[in-house]
Short mmCIF file of C-alpha atoms in Angstrom, two decimals:
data_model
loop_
_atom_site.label_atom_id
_atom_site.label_comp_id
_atom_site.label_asym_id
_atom_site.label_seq_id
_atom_site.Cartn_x
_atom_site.Cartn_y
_atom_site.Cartn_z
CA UNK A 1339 0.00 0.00 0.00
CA UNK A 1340 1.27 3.45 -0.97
CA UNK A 1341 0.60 5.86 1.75
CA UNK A 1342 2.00 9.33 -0.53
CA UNK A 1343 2.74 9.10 -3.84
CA UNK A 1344 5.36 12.12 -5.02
CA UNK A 1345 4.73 15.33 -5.75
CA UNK A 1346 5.79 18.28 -6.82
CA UNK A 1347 6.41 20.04 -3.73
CA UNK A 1348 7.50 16.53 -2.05
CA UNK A 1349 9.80 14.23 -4.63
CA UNK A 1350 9.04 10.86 -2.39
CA UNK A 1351 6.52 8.34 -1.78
CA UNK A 1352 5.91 6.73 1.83
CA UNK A 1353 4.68 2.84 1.41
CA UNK A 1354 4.43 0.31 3.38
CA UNK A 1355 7.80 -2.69 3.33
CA UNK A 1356 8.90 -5.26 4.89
CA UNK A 1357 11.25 -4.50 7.87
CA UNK A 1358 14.03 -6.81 6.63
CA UNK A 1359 13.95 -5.17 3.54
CA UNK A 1360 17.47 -3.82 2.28
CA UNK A 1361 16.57 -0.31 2.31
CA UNK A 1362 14.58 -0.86 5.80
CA UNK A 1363 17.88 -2.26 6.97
CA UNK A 1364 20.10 0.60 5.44
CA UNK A 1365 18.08 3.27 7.14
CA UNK A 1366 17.42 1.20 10.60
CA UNK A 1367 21.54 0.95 11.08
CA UNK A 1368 22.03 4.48 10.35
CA UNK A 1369 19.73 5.08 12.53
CA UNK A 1370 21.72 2.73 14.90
CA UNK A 1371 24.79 4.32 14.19
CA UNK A 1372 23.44 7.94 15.23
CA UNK A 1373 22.20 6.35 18.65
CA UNK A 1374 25.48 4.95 19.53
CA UNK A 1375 27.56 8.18 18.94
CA UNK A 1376 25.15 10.28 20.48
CA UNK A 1377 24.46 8.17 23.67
CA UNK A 1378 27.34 4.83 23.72
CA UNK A 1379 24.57 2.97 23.33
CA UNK A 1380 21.50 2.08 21.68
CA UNK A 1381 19.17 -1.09 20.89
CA UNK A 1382 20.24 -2.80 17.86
CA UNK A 1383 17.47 -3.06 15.00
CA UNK A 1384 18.61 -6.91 14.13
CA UNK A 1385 17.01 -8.14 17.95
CA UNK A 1386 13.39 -6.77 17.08
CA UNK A 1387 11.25 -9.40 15.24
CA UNK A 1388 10.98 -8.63 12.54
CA UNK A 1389 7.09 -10.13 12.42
CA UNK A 1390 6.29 -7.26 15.00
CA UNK A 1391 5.63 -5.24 11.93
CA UNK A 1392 3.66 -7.34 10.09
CA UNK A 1393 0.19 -6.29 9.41
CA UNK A 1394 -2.60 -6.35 11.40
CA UNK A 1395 -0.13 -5.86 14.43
CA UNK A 1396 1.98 -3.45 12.68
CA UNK A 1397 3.60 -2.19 9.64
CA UNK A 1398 6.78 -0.61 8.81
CA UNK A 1399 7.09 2.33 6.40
CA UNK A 1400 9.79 3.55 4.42
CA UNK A 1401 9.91 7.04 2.27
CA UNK A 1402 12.46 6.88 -0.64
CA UNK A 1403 12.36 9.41 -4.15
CA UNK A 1404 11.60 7.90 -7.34
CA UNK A 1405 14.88 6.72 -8.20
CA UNK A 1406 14.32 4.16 -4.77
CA UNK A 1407 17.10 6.34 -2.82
CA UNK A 1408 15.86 5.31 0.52
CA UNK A 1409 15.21 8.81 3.10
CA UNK A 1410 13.33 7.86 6.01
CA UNK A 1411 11.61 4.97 7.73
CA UNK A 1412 9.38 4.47 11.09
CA UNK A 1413 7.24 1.78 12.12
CA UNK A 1414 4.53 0.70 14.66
CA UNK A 1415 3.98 -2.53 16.34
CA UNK A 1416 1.27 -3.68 18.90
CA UNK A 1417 2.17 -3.07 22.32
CA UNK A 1418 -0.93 -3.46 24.09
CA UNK A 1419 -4.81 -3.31 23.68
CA UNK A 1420 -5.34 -0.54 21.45
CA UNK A 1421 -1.76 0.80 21.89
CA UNK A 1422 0.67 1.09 18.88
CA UNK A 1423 4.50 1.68 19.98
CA UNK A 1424 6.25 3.69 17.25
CA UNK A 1425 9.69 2.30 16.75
CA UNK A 1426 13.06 3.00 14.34
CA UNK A 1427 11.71 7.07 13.24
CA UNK A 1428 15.00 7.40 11.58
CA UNK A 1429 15.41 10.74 8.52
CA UNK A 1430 18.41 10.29 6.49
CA UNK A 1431 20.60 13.56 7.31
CA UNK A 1432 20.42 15.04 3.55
CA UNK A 1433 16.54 14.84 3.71
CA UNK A 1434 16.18 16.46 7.16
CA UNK A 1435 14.38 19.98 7.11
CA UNK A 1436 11.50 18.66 4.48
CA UNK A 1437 8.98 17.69 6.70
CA UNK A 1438 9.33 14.42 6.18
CA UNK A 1439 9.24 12.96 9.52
CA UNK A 1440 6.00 14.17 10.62
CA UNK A 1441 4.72 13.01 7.20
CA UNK A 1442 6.30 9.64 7.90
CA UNK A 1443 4.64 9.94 11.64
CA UNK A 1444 1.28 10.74 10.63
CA UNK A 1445 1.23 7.72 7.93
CA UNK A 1446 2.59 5.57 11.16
CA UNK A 1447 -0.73 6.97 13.05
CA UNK A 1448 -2.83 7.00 10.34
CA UNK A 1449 -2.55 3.27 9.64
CA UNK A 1450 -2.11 2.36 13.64
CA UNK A 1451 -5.83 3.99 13.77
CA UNK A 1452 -6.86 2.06 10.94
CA UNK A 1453 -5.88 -0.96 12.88
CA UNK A 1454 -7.88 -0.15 15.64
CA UNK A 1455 -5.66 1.31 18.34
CA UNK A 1456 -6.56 4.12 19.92
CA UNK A 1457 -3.40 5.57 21.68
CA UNK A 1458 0.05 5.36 20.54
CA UNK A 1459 3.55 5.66 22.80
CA UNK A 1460 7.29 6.27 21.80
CA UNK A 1461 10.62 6.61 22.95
CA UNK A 1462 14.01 9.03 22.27
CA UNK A 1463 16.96 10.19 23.49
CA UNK A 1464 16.85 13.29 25.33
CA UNK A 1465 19.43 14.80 23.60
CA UNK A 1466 17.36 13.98 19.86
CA UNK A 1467 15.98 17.69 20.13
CA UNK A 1468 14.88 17.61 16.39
CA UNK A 1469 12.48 14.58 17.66
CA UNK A 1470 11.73 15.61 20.96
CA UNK A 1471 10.41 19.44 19.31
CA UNK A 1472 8.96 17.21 16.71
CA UNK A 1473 6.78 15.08 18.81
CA UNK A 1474 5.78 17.73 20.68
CA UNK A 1475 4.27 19.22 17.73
CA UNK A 1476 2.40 16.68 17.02
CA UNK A 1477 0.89 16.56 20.38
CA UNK A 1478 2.86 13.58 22.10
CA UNK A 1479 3.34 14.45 25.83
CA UNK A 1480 5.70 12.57 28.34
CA UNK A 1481 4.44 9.29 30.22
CA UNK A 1482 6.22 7.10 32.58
CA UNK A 1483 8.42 4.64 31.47
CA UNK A 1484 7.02 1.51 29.73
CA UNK A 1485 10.36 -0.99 28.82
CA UNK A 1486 11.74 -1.79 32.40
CA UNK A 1487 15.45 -0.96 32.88
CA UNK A 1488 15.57 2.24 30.46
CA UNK A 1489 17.93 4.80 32.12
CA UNK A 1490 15.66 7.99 32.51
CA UNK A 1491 18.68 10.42 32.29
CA UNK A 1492 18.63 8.90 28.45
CA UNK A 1493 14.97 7.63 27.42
CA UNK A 1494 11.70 9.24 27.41
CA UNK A 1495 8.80 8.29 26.99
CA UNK A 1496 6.19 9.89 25.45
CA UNK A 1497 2.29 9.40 24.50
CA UNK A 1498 -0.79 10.44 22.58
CA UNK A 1499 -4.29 9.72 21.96
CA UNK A 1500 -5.30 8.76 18.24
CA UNK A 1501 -8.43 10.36 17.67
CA UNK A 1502 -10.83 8.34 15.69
CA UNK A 1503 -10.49 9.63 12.11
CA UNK A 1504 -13.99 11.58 10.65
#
C-alpha cells in the first residue's frame, strides 16, 4: 500500500515494506549508528522481530524518491490493547528539514488507527531535540516509562491519543 505518492512540492513516496527489507535495513543501522555516537549505546534493529511489523499488528514504512534512494523509515507494532509503539523514526541527514518525519509519523498513526488502536507511545533520546520538538508538535506528551530498565537520564517516553479519524 502506498501511503503518498510524489509530488511536486514533495519528490518521495511513503509505502508500506517489509522491515528486513534492504533499504529498511540501510536506514534502521544508520539510525543505529546515530544512537550509539550520540548516547554509547543504543538497541540494535537486528534483535526486534521482525514479524512485529507485520500487518494487522503493525507495519513498517519507508519514504524513498523515485529513483528508490531510501530517506526515512518508522514503524509501529502492537504493544498493548489498542496501543501502537512507534519504533526505528530514523530521517536520512540530507533529507532532514522537508517535513518528512512528521509526514512519515502521521502515515505511522494514520494506519495504527486504521488498525484499531486508539493511543500510541514512543521513545528518544533526550538529547534527539529535532524529535523531541517534533513530537511535541504533534501533540505527544511525556508518560512514565514503559520498557523496564531504560535509564531515565537517556529515554523518554512519550504518549498520545489517536483520535478516531472523521
Amino acid at each position: 500500500m502506498t501511503h503518498l505518492l510524489p509530488t511536486a512540492d514533495r519528490p518521495w513516496t511513503i509505502a508500506a515494506v517489509s522491515y528486513t527489507s534492504p533499504a529498511a535495513r540501510e536506514l534502521t543501522q544508520a539510525l543505529h549508528s546515530e544512537q550509539v555516537a550520540t548516547y554509547g549505546r543504543a538497541d540494535d534493529p537486528e534483535a526486534t522481530d521482525a514479524t512485529e511489523f507485520d500487518p494487522p499488528n503493525g507495519t513498517f514504512f519507508l519514504a524513498a524518491r523515485a529513483d528508490g534512494t531510501a530517506l526515512a523509515c518508522g514503524g509501529w507494532r502492537t504493544a498493548g490493547h489498542g496501543t501502537a509503539e512507534i519504533k526505528r523514526m530514523y530521517v536520512a541527514p540530507a533529507a532532514r528539514g522537508h517535513g518528512l518525519g512528521r509526514q512519515v509519523l502521521e502515515a505511522l498513526e494514520d494506519d495504527a488507527r486504521r488498525h484499531g488502536m486508539s493511543e500510541v507511545i514512543l521513545e528518544t533520546g533526550v538529547n534527539n531535540l529535532a524529535a523531541l520538538a517534533l513530537y511535541a508538535r504533534c501533540g505527544y506528551a511525556r508518560v512514565p516509562s514503559y520498557v523496564p530498565g531504560r535509564d531515565l537520564r537517556i529515554n523518554r517516553a512519550l504518549g498520545k491519543p489517536l483520535v478516531p479519524s472523521r
